[in-house]
Amino acid sequence: MPRFSIIVPCFKVQGFLRECLDSVLEQSYRDVEVIAVDDRSPDGCGAILDEYAAHDERVRVLHLPENVGLGRARNAGLPHAAGDYLFFLDSDDTLTPGALRAMADRLDESGDPDVLVFDYARTYWWGGTRRNALAHVLADCGDGTFTAAEHPEILDLLMVVWNKVYRRDFVEKHDFRFPPGYYEDTPWTFPVMLSAEHIATLDRICLNYRQRRQGNILSTTSRKHFDIHDQYERVFAFVDSRPELAVWRPHLHRKMGEHCLDILAKPDRLPPSDKAEFFRRTARMFRAYAPSEESAEPLPGELRALRGGYAAYRVRRLAGQAGRELARRGGQARGAAGVRLRRGLGALEARRPLDPDLVVYSAFSHRGVLGDPGAVYRTAREIAPHLRGVWVVRDEETAALLPDDVEHVLLDSPAYRRVTARAGFFVNNVNWPGTLVKRPGSVHIHTHQGTPLKYMAADLLDKPGARYGVDVPQMLRRADRWDHSLVANLHSELVWERAYPCHFASARTGSPRNDVLVGADAAAGAAVRERLGIPAGDTVVLYAPTRREYRRGGHVERVDLARFAADLGEGHTLVVRLHPSLASGPARGMGLAELHRRGIVVDATDEPHVEDVMLASDVLVTDYSALMFDYANLDRPIVVHADDWNAYAASRGVYFDITAEAPGHVSRSYRELAWLFASDSWRDEESARLRAGFRERFCAFDDGRAAERVVRTLLLGEPMPERAPVRIPGPATARDLVAPT
């Protein structure tokens, strides 16, 4: 008996069907059966299904004699299902890698619940991806099982059939079936969720919900959308047949009204001539199923429109649209007036003398005391306490996370305009807003965010894909304000002078944030390990992948994290840190958050100081992240996982071939990566030899005193005691695209 019976109804989806089936059959978890139902599709779906069935015994095909519609096609597959759990997968959607394994593990963990609800992401025909906005509900419901009464917010999720799996004997016990017509999911999901005694959630994106440009049934203009009324009639009939569910009538009454008005508001659903009739029928149902006064909930404003006529509803809609347009125009007018006011106030502030002891700091687009600026700030407080350091932060939420003794201003506030108009020094690692005018005499120190491997700034002009959304001319205009550019090695000096053809001087200070890494011993990360819950004595493998320019959104899952953690074995902890640009997107929902919850990996993406995460690790596994150049200061092993190096180099552009001049061993496939750790080769003599050469080239100016050097030489104008002689690497090899002029 398979664990999952996956029922896939097919009708006019030949262009998407192979991708759907491949996403199931290529899963690492193979204890499944696929029951594909050809709903008398007039295209090539039937032949495609027969082809798959001939090559994979897990696929069974039903060819229906006539077209019966999505719901009844699912019903046709039900008697043939033998699995523990039923999964209804639409034939234009796809499973994410590792989805079935994650579902199976969660079912085992939660004791085979009646229903498991998982997360999904909308994938748009133009290439965009957006995670379910209510994904937090899945995490908020906890690790155990529950009923809808215990967590009613579970019913706020999209009430569709395909974001859940159902225990087959639970479905058979209640004889759940799909009705004919559009919106057939509605009279399935509400009865199922209200009947389930044990519901579990999986906070992981398991399905890509394809948003087609055309061909989606629910986006077809038709009177078939009137079916929604019949479907809610069925829901209320189910509730009425079970007195214990009567308490749900007010909730269902509100859901029905919201759902019907949403259909009415969509421009592509109903023929214009039928909208008044649809409204009137909705209003009649809304009145007919209204709960008693004592159990009624306060009605939201939009639902109150159902108590009136269609003309009043239309007036209300038009008034709302007009109000929003007026608000938009008013906002534009207020914004323009604000700009004029700020310019006037800025001109007044600019008449006051610069304050040579005022230093304004910012890091990572105003996200707090971080990176190189943070290291400079802390050192300045120690050796130059007369300097007043003020941080620019993006919002009140960020400000609340700052220590009490850190002076700060909010971006674009009056206080921000006052300090930036008078500051003698600016220290930042991204770029100040274009509205900030550099006054004569002020000094801008740009710290960057690490040693560049990939193309930056002006070098992106020949890479249209990589510079998508990047305004290079504006970037260079902002860089024209720089006076000093901090570098940790000659390579960086050459790159920044080439990529930013502006009037600044390169300062061979080293990277201030790396001071804590230089000469750090094994005990330096002990406190961080304890905070992250890493067992004492474990070998900590830090996996830090970067973003990809050849994929919209930047996330490409190159390593199966659960498999990697399992292959590392006992005595190892896998710590994952995503690129900051991926932290708030769907990347963590593809499995990382769930694996972290289960203790299989540690997700350190939100750790504010990446230096702490590096100190807590024993080895770095990365692809092409600039983190490797900083990590080399620790003199700990580095493995470069470069299974898509050619695609990455071609799409983004790179200054040299990291696979030829690597800081350690290079793996070209997951098999090679796993072998490096299984054989212990990741820390052999060859790894040490490669790392030594890499350190010599890319850590040349990092001596543990970079922040002090910035404070003394650039902020205070003092001479810096000479460091011990450091041999500066010569020009890069012939493979290097950067050479001194």
XYZ file of C-alpha atoms in Angstrom:
741
model
C 0.000 0.000 0.000
C 1.606 3.308 -1.056
C 1.806 6.242 1.331
C 0.269 8.692 -1.177
C -2.330 8.290 -3.902
C -1.948 11.326 -6.134
C -5.038 11.928 -8.269
C -4.345 14.120 -11.301
C -7.359 15.095 -13.465
C -6.336 16.287 -16.942
C -8.162 18.436 -19.454
C -6.519 20.632 -22.118
C -3.194 20.952 -20.275
C -0.826 19.218 -22.668
C 1.646 22.096 -22.448
C 2.019 21.724 -18.676
C 1.291 18.050 -18.058
C 4.822 16.670 -18.440
C 6.207 19.208 -15.991
C 3.501 18.275 -13.498
C 4.123 14.524 -13.761
C 7.896 14.929 -13.666
C 7.636 16.969 -10.475
C 5.932 13.963 -8.843
C 7.834 11.041 -10.326
C 11.276 12.628 -9.827
C 10.742 13.183 -6.114
C 13.278 11.493 -3.840
C 10.307 9.997 -1.953
C 8.959 7.245 -4.207
C 6.246 5.495 -2.178
C 3.443 6.915 -4.293
C 0.924 5.982 -6.935
C -0.340 8.404 -9.564
C -3.916 8.004 -10.750
C -4.154 10.188 -13.842
C -7.664 10.844 -15.112
C -8.027 11.821 -18.761
C -11.262 13.822 -18.655
C -11.891 13.253 -22.367
C -9.301 15.900 -23.153
C -9.393 16.922 -26.837
C -5.624 17.569 -27.000
C -2.662 15.235 -26.454
C -3.134 14.702 -22.705
C -4.320 11.103 -23.084
C -1.313 10.086 -25.165
C 1.095 11.777 -22.735
C -0.457 9.912 -19.819
C -0.208 6.569 -21.629
C 3.441 7.280 -22.405
C 4.231 7.888 -18.725
C 2.278 4.808 -17.635
C 4.285 2.669 -20.048
C 7.567 3.805 -18.473
C 6.650 3.996 -14.777
C 4.549 1.355 -13.078
C 3.465 3.857 -10.428
C 1.276 5.624 -13.022
C -2.241 4.384 -13.808
C -4.442 6.084 -16.397
C -8.228 6.328 -16.528
C -9.705 7.466 -19.846
C -13.227 8.764 -19.201
C -15.774 8.226 -21.999
C -17.046 11.797 -21.700
C -15.958 15.093 -20.211
C -17.345 15.350 -16.670
C -15.487 18.346 -15.222
C -12.787 18.715 -12.608
C -14.712 17.612 -9.529
C -16.236 14.459 -10.981
C -12.915 13.554 -12.653
C -11.403 13.540 -9.157
C -14.286 11.367 -7.976
C -13.539 8.924 -10.792
C -10.035 8.430 -9.441
C -11.078 7.876 -5.828
C -12.172 4.188 -6.070
C -8.785 3.294 -7.562
C -6.764 4.918 -4.753
C -5.014 2.515 -2.397
C -2.697 4.923 -0.589
C -2.810 5.968 3.045
C -3.301 9.576 1.962
C -5.091 11.236 -0.929
C -3.532 14.166 -2.736
C -5.503 15.970 -5.456
C -2.945 17.646 -7.729
C -4.081 19.917 -10.552
C -2.335 19.019 -13.784
C -0.893 22.470 -14.459
C 0.696 22.769 -10.993
C 3.964 21.226 -9.804
C 5.448 19.864 -6.605
C 8.592 21.471 -5.246
C 11.695 19.270 -4.810
C 11.533 17.283 -1.577
C 7.842 18.052 -1.012
C 6.633 14.462 -0.624
C 9.446 13.561 1.766
C 8.582 16.600 3.890
C 4.885 15.632 3.895
C 5.643 12.022 4.824
C 7.941 13.073 7.663
C 5.361 15.525 9.020
C 2.609 12.887 8.865
C 4.794 10.467 10.824
C 5.691 13.170 13.323
C 2.067 14.187 13.903
C 0.662 10.656 14.183
C -1.206 10.365 10.869
C -3.739 13.210 11.200
C -6.980 13.384 9.243
C -5.701 16.346 7.210
C -2.278 17.880 6.629
C -2.281 21.489 5.365
C 0.888 22.690 3.629
C 2.081 25.891 2.004
C 2.257 26.910 -1.642
C 3.632 29.694 -3.843
C 1.976 31.379 -6.796
C 4.157 31.175 -9.891
C 3.215 33.667 -12.582
C 3.420 33.194 -16.336
C 5.816 36.157 -16.571
C 8.282 34.503 -14.175
C 7.438 35.977 -10.784
C 6.907 33.958 -7.616
C 4.932 35.001 -4.539
C 4.486 33.014 -1.357
C 1.110 32.604 0.298
C 0.566 35.800 2.297
C -0.939 33.850 5.222
C 1.896 31.336 5.506
C 2.473 32.393 9.117
C -0.801 30.673 10.069
C 0.820 27.306 9.382
C 3.602 28.030 11.849
C 1.293 29.639 14.391
C -0.783 26.453 14.675
C 2.123 24.696 16.389
C 3.706 21.260 16.139
C 0.790 19.099 17.302
C -2.638 18.397 15.881
C -5.785 20.439 16.429
C -9.352 20.999 15.271
C -10.723 23.953 13.332
C -12.470 25.083 16.525
C -9.120 25.258 18.323
C -7.452 27.197 15.500
C -10.231 28.806 13.413
C -7.622 30.908 11.579
C -6.833 27.774 9.566
C -10.050 28.499 7.619
C -8.626 31.866 6.536
C -6.188 30.066 4.258
C -7.137 29.550 0.639
C -9.925 26.966 0.860
C -8.884 24.748 -2.026
C -8.351 21.034 -2.236
C -4.747 20.956 -3.482
C -2.953 22.507 -0.461
C -3.857 19.537 1.720
C -3.532 15.758 1.879
C -6.306 13.643 3.400
C -6.212 10.316 5.206
C -8.084 7.982 2.892
C -10.050 6.126 5.564
C -11.181 9.498 6.988
C -12.513 10.484 3.552
C -14.211 7.112 3.095
C -15.766 7.232 6.562
C -17.503 10.537 5.786
C -18.076 9.691 2.110
C -16.733 13.051 0.930
C -17.175 13.637 -2.804
C -16.846 16.541 -5.221
C -20.009 18.043 -6.751
C -20.254 19.135 -10.395
C -19.701 22.707 -11.504
C -17.252 25.535 -10.832
C -15.897 26.114 -7.297
C -16.195 22.434 -6.509
C -13.458 22.795 -3.873
C -15.772 24.843 -1.619
C -18.231 22.070 -0.621
C -15.285 19.697 -0.168
C -12.888 21.758 1.948
C -15.331 23.293 4.435
C -16.980 19.950 5.373
C -13.583 18.232 5.506
C -11.962 20.866 7.709
C -14.965 21.130 10.045
C -15.192 17.339 10.394
C -11.500 16.654 10.955
C -10.605 15.773 14.548
C -6.872 15.932 13.903
C -5.400 18.601 11.612
C -1.659 19.211 11.237
C 0.261 21.865 9.331
C 3.502 21.901 7.386
C 5.174 25.300 7.108
C 6.835 24.484 3.795
C 6.144 25.408 0.180
C 5.243 22.040 -1.328
C 3.382 23.189 -4.442
C 3.813 25.786 -7.156
C 0.365 27.131 -8.013
C 0.616 28.155 -11.664
C -1.014 31.483 -12.550
C -1.697 31.089 -16.263
C -2.071 34.056 -18.576
C -5.107 32.430 -20.117
C -6.868 29.076 -20.056
C -7.607 29.089 -16.327
C -11.227 27.995 -15.907
C -11.970 30.449 -13.097
C -10.642 33.343 -15.181
C -13.049 32.577 -18.015
C -15.955 35.006 -18.415
C -19.079 32.887 -18.094
C -22.386 32.429 -16.301
C -20.833 29.262 -14.834
C -19.616 31.463 -11.980
C -23.203 31.400 -10.705
C -22.290 27.865 -9.560
C -20.809 29.404 -6.417
C -24.291 29.811 -4.998
C -25.129 26.133 -5.415
C -21.809 25.179 -3.823
C -22.502 27.232 -0.694
C -26.013 25.757 -0.574
C -24.270 22.384 -0.273
C -21.993 23.672 2.493
C -24.938 24.935 4.542
C -26.843 21.697 3.928
C -23.882 19.754 5.325
C -23.709 21.966 8.418
C -27.480 21.753 8.940
C -27.287 17.950 8.857
C -24.865 17.979 11.790
C -26.206 19.985 14.754
C -22.802 20.070 16.413
C -21.547 22.264 13.524
C -24.242 24.926 13.927
C -21.754 27.235 15.660
C -19.980 27.639 12.311
C -22.957 29.221 10.539
C -21.925 32.862 11.275
C -18.406 32.156 10.008
C -19.665 30.456 6.842
C -22.197 33.226 6.283
C -19.398 35.797 6.257
C -17.155 33.636 4.057
C -19.963 33.156 1.545
C -20.579 36.899 1.269
C -16.890 37.707 0.898
C -16.380 34.979 -1.713
C -19.347 36.019 -3.858
C -18.483 39.728 -3.734
C -14.912 38.880 -4.674
C -16.181 37.061 -7.783
C -18.435 40.011 -8.611
C -15.538 42.475 -8.292
C -13.259 40.520 -10.641
C -13.383 42.079 -14.130
C -12.944 38.763 -15.993
C -15.477 36.509 -14.271
C -19.044 37.549 -15.074
C -20.536 38.988 -18.257
C -21.387 42.658 -17.483
C -25.053 42.046 -18.299
C -25.233 39.329 -15.612
C -23.620 41.170 -12.712
C -26.862 42.670 -11.344
C -28.508 39.245 -11.325
C -25.473 37.719 -9.586
C -25.606 40.421 -6.911
C -29.324 39.909 -6.305
C -28.964 36.148 -5.952
C -26.042 36.619 -3.555
C -28.073 39.082 -1.494
C -31.010 36.647 -1.282
C -28.711 33.866 -0.045
C -27.035 36.245 2.368
C -30.400 37.096 3.912
C -31.636 33.509 3.864
C -28.632 32.151 5.770
C -28.176 35.081 8.122
C -27.498 33.809 11.659
C -29.736 34.681 14.567
C -29.145 38.059 16.151
C -27.571 36.604 19.284
C -24.963 34.636 17.266
C -24.396 37.200 14.529
C -20.945 38.732 14.092
C -20.488 42.437 13.251
C -20.550 42.746 9.473
C -17.553 44.235 7.669
C -18.404 47.380 5.694
C -18.346 45.724 2.287
C -20.724 42.956 3.342
C -23.275 45.503 4.515
C -23.762 46.328 0.823
C -25.621 43.000 0.496
C -28.420 44.436 2.613
C -29.166 47.018 -0.100
C -29.642 46.960 -3.859
C -27.239 46.563 -6.758
C -27.395 50.290 -7.618
C -26.255 51.218 -4.113
C -23.478 48.613 -4.321
C -22.284 50.127 -7.616
C -22.333 53.646 -6.163
C -20.365 52.419 -3.173
C -17.785 50.725 -5.418
C -17.378 53.780 -7.648
C -17.106 56.056 -4.606
C -14.411 53.824 -3.181
C -12.449 53.920 -6.432
C -12.802 57.708 -6.615
C -11.704 58.023 -2.992
C -8.609 55.946 -3.603
C -7.731 58.029 -6.651
C -8.148 61.253 -4.669
C -6.001 59.832 -1.894
C -3.338 58.895 -4.440
C -3.308 62.361 -5.956
C -3.339 63.946 -2.511
C -0.382 61.822 -1.540
C 1.485 62.967 -4.625
C 0.703 66.610 -3.819
C 1.769 66.180 -0.206
C 4.922 64.434 -1.352
C 5.814 67.275 -3.705
C 5.136 69.821 -0.980
C 7.261 67.804 1.415
C 10.143 67.751 -1.057
C 9.960 71.551 -1.398
C 9.849 71.957 2.378
C 12.781 69.576 2.892
C 14.817 71.408 0.293
C 14.134 74.703 2.054
C 15.068 73.306 5.448
C 18.111 71.636 3.930
C 19.239 74.949 2.494
C 18.934 76.524 5.946
C 20.914 73.707 7.591
C 23.552 73.926 4.867
C 24.352 77.459 5.948
C 25.537 76.235 9.325
C 29.153 75.081 9.625
C 30.061 71.410 9.391
C 30.626 69.591 12.662
C 34.038 67.861 12.362
C 33.174 65.574 15.296
C 29.858 64.335 13.862
C 29.995 60.958 12.053
C 26.858 59.583 10.399
C 26.753 55.813 9.876
C 24.553 53.406 7.943
C 24.814 49.770 6.849
C 22.899 47.443 4.547
C 20.236 49.972 3.528
C 19.802 51.331 7.063
C 19.262 47.995 8.848
C 21.277 48.716 11.994
C 24.762 48.615 13.536
C 26.226 46.023 11.187
C 29.150 45.195 8.932
C 32.173 47.414 8.386
C 30.411 50.626 9.495
C 29.450 48.888 12.749
C 33.048 47.842 13.395
C 34.302 51.384 12.707
C 31.636 52.830 15.015
C 32.550 50.540 17.923
C 36.244 51.290 17.574
C 35.627 55.043 17.337
C 33.744 54.909 20.642
C 36.781 53.308 22.250
C 39.655 55.396 20.901
C 37.896 58.646 19.927
C 35.000 59.106 22.381
C 34.723 62.799 21.474
C 33.345 61.789 18.057
C 29.540 61.759 18.002
C 28.299 58.757 16.048
C 24.710 58.810 14.757
C 23.110 55.897 12.937
C 20.516 56.206 10.192
C 17.883 53.441 10.428
C 15.012 52.743 8.088
C 12.047 52.538 10.489
C 10.860 52.433 14.088
C 10.968 48.638 14.137
C 14.686 48.652 13.299
C 15.319 51.444 15.801
C 13.709 49.376 18.582
C 16.391 46.702 18.112
C 19.284 49.111 18.701
C 21.059 49.217 22.078
C 19.833 52.031 24.309
C 23.104 53.954 24.077
C 23.172 54.097 20.251
C 22.091 57.491 18.960
C 20.004 57.208 15.821
C 17.688 59.037 13.435
C 15.002 57.688 11.121
C 15.632 57.923 7.406
C 14.170 61.074 5.833
C 13.035 62.505 9.173
C 13.740 66.125 10.209
C 16.449 64.824 12.557
C 18.006 62.906 9.655
C 18.103 66.024 7.530
C 19.707 68.002 10.346
C 22.543 65.567 11.056
C 23.287 64.793 7.400
C 23.457 68.512 6.609
C 26.109 69.111 9.270
C 28.063 65.833 9.489
C 31.779 66.025 8.864
C 31.991 62.302 8.047
C 29.747 59.657 6.470
C 30.447 55.920 6.736
C 28.256 53.511 4.721
C 28.530 50.169 2.915
C 25.748 50.596 0.328
C 25.067 54.152 -0.825
C 23.329 57.176 0.588
C 20.010 58.268 -0.967
C 20.282 60.415 -4.064
C 18.663 63.328 -2.212
C 21.651 63.628 0.129
C 23.817 66.506 -1.110
C 27.528 66.277 -0.359
C 28.716 69.523 1.198
C 32.238 70.778 0.492
C 34.496 69.618 3.275
C 32.450 66.576 4.287
C 34.195 63.205 3.943
C 32.422 60.122 2.620
C 33.963 56.749 3.465
C 32.573 53.789 1.532
C 33.300 50.407 3.065
C 31.689 48.065 0.451
C 30.315 44.652 1.413
C 33.268 42.404 0.728
C 35.653 41.298 -1.982
C 33.964 41.170 -5.399
C 33.859 37.982 -7.425
C 30.877 38.900 -9.594
C 30.578 41.960 -11.826
C 29.604 45.205 -10.152
C 28.400 48.693 -11.169
C 29.742 49.837 -14.571
C 30.887 46.305 -15.433
C 27.216 45.267 -15.454
C 26.517 47.402 -18.523
C 27.365 44.446 -20.762
C 25.213 42.069 -18.686
C 21.578 43.115 -19.248
C 20.178 40.223 -17.253
C 22.358 40.864 -14.226
C 21.664 44.585 -14.215
C 17.889 44.124 -14.423
C 16.405 46.687 -12.044
C 19.794 48.324 -11.427
C 20.210 51.968 -12.448
C 23.961 52.004 -13.117
C 24.225 55.726 -14.017
C 22.437 56.664 -10.798
C 24.681 54.291 -8.871
C 27.744 56.052 -10.260
C 26.323 59.500 -9.525
C 25.939 58.466 -5.897
C 29.456 57.033 -5.871
C 30.748 60.418 -7.049
C 30.341 61.492 -3.414
C 32.918 58.981 -2.153
C 36.237 60.269 -0.856
C 37.662 56.956 0.344
C 37.038 53.365 -0.752
C 38.172 50.719 1.748
C 39.892 47.636 0.318
C 41.159 44.401 1.834
C 43.366 43.369 -1.083
C 44.794 44.563 -4.362
C 42.139 42.681 -6.327
C 39.385 44.747 -4.690
C 41.288 47.958 -5.302
C 41.545 47.212 -9.001
C 37.910 46.137 -9.303
C 36.418 49.127 -7.492
C 38.474 51.585 -9.500
C 37.308 49.898 -12.699
C 33.655 49.341 -11.700
C 33.232 52.808 -10.167
C 35.037 55.302 -12.420
C 34.670 58.097 -9.844
C 36.946 60.467 -7.930
C 37.888 58.580 -4.763
C 41.065 57.275 -3.196
C 41.506 53.607 -2.351
C 42.355 53.087 1.328
C 44.304 49.887 1.982
C 42.880 49.507 5.446
C 41.556 45.975 5.356
C 37.926 45.131 6.139
C 36.939 46.378 9.627
C 34.274 43.698 10.108
C 36.976 41.035 9.655
C 39.041 42.218 12.632
C 37.208 39.725 14.862
C 38.096 36.906 12.475
C 41.824 37.554 12.213
C 43.603 35.262 14.644
C 40.349 33.999 16.193
C 40.694 30.733 18.083
C 38.257 27.836 18.276
C 36.700 29.187 21.467
C 35.643 32.452 19.811
C 32.368 30.985 18.553
C 31.417 29.024 21.679
C 28.799 31.512 22.863
C 27.216 31.645 19.406
C 27.080 27.839 19.212
C 25.312 27.732 22.554
C 22.793 30.381 21.468
C 22.056 28.484 18.252
C 21.536 25.249 20.185
C 24.448 23.401 18.578
C 25.573 20.359 20.598
C 29.005 20.691 22.193
C 31.670 18.914 20.184
C 29.746 18.872 16.895
C 31.539 19.746 13.673
C 29.633 22.760 12.328
C 29.227 22.963 8.558
C 28.139 26.419 7.415
C 26.322 26.406 4.058
C 26.019 29.907 2.561
C 24.620 29.966 -0.991
C 24.348 33.172 -3.015
C 21.612 34.380 -5.366
C 21.452 33.595 -9.099
C 20.847 36.172 -11.804
C 19.681 33.557 -14.297
C 16.543 32.874 -12.229
C 13.913 35.509 -11.466
C 13.832 35.991 -7.726
C 17.411 34.787 -7.393
C 16.747 31.524 -5.549
C 17.952 28.229 -6.986
C 18.030 25.240 -4.655
C 21.326 23.562 -5.496
C 21.569 21.250 -2.467
C 18.933 19.043 -0.818
C 19.467 20.249 2.747
C 17.784 17.278 4.441
C 19.891 14.839 2.431
C 23.097 16.791 3.077
C 22.415 16.900 6.821
C 21.720 13.154 6.825
C 24.854 12.386 4.798
C 26.999 14.441 7.174
C 25.848 12.088 9.925
C 26.081 12.120 13.693
C 28.419 14.621 15.250
C 27.753 17.247 12.569
C 25.427 20.255 12.544
C 24.466 21.873 9.254
C 23.972 25.639 9.619
C 22.374 27.475 6.683
C 22.619 31.187 5.981
C 20.812 32.463 2.903
C 21.875 35.533 0.945
C 20.200 38.614 2.538
C 18.212 39.302 -0.650
C 16.543 35.874 -0.305
C 15.732 36.106 3.396
C 12.231 37.535 2.993
C 11.236 35.714 -0.209
C 9.951 32.167 -0.750
C 13.389 30.557 -0.375
C 12.996 29.725 3.314
C 9.527 28.311 2.696
C 10.947 25.749 0.266
C 11.975 23.594 3.220
C 14.517 25.508 5.293
C 12.010 26.781 7.872
C 10.504 23.316 8.340
C 13.918 21.618 8.634
C 14.944 24.208 11.212
C 11.760 23.589 13.221
C 12.470 19.871 13.250
C 16.095 20.360 14.305
C 17.546 18.848 11.140
C 19.402 22.052 10.234
C 19.964 25.413 11.911
C 18.664 28.411 9.973
C 21.023 31.291 10.815
C 19.726 33.638 8.119
C 18.318 36.058 10.689
C 21.469 36.225 12.796
C 22.323 39.937 12.587
C 26.106 39.521 12.599
C 27.417 37.109 10.000
C 30.821 37.256 11.689
C 29.304 35.412 14.677
C 28.001 32.663 12.419
C 31.403 32.275 10.790
C 33.126 32.072 14.176
C 30.711 29.319 15.243
C 31.555 27.108 12.241
C 34.349 24.698 11.428
C 34.040 24.696 7.647
C 32.312 26.818 5.012
C 30.474 25.319 2.052
C 29.479 27.978 -0.445
C 29.034 28.447 -4.138
C 30.083 31.929 -5.189
C 29.308 34.018 -2.103
C 31.717 36.826 -1.194
C 31.588 35.366 2.307
C 34.445 33.048 1.345
C 36.887 35.965 1.131
C 36.078 36.994 4.704
C 36.008 33.410 5.970
C 39.530 32.831 4.692
C 40.763 35.044 7.556
C 39.774 32.271 9.964
C 42.115 29.842 8.193
C 39.426 27.166 8.356
C 38.497 24.853 5.474
C 36.356 26.113 2.594
C 34.559 23.975 -0.007
C 33.271 25.596 -3.208
C 30.184 23.838 -4.579
C 30.209 24.921 -8.228
C 27.729 22.655 -9.987
C 26.368 25.548 -12.084
C 29.506 27.646 -12.454
C 29.239 28.085 -16.228
C 25.638 29.323 -16.027
C 26.455 31.641 -13.131
C 29.551 33.105 -14.785
C 27.773 33.648 -18.093
C 24.708 35.319 -16.575
C 26.310 37.495 -13.904
C 29.872 38.007 -15.147
C 32.864 37.250 -12.916
C 36.299 38.761 -12.428
C 38.128 35.436 -12.222
C 37.460 31.710 -12.272
C 36.912 30.723 -8.637
C 36.987 27.042 -9.590
C 40.540 27.425 -10.909
C 41.799 29.595 -8.038
C 39.687 28.214 -5.218
C 40.206 28.536 -1.457
C 39.763 24.793 -1.063
C 38.326 21.765 -2.793
C 35.716 22.275 -5.536
C 32.718 19.974 -6.012
C 30.930 19.850 -9.362
C 28.028 17.679 -8.237
C 26.274 16.743 -5.041
C 27.930 13.331 -5.204
C 31.355 14.989 -5.131
C 30.302 17.271 -2.269
C 29.083 14.352 -0.167
C 32.279 12.410 -0.921
C 34.489 15.263 0.282
C 32.885 15.035 3.719
C 32.510 11.252 3.826
C 36.207 10.829 3.026
C 37.344 13.693 5.291
C 39.090 15.253 2.291
C 37.542 18.648 3.042
C 40.314 19.274 5.577
C 43.289 17.505 4.013
C 46.705 18.961 3.163
C 45.603 20.006 -0.312
C 42.751 22.004 1.209
C 45.228 23.775 3.500
C 47.586 24.503 0.598
C 44.843 26.032 -1.526
C 43.580 28.082 1.397
C 47.030 29.482 2.139
C 47.394 30.792 -1.407
C 43.909 32.265 -1.310
C 44.582 33.999 2.022
C 47.815 35.457 0.724
C 46.017 37.033 -2.191
C 42.699 38.126 -0.739
C 43.453 38.818 2.952
C 46.581 40.859 2.314
C 45.498 43.989 4.202
C 43.476 42.264 6.947
C 45.632 42.272 10.086
C 43.022 42.709 12.819
C 43.459 46.505 13.033
C 41.386 47.669 10.056
C 38.778 49.528 12.108
C 41.473 51.280 14.120
C 43.229 52.221 10.889
C 40.032 53.819 9.522
C 39.414 55.783 12.726
C 42.959 57.027 13.176
C 43.869 57.842 9.576
C 40.533 58.834 8.007
C 38.485 60.240 10.913
C 41.209 61.690 13.144
C 43.897 62.402 10.548
C 46.565 60.733 12.674
C 49.420 58.621 11.339
C 48.959 54.902 11.836
C 51.847 52.847 13.228
C 53.231 50.791 10.377
C 52.107 47.206 10.286
C 54.442 44.302 9.779
C 55.501 44.041 6.140
C 52.893 42.215 4.070
C 53.737 40.895 0.644
C 51.172 42.333 -1.767
C 50.158 39.730 -4.371
C 51.091 40.509 -7.894
C 48.602 40.891 -10.745
C 46.096 38.117 -11.191
C 46.789 35.234 -13.494
C 45.824 35.284 -17.148
C 42.399 33.964 -16.207
C 41.743 37.089 -14.136
C 39.689 39.713 -15.929
C 41.111 42.528 -13.793
C 44.657 43.748 -14.187
C 46.457 46.888 -12.983
C 46.768 49.703 -15.480
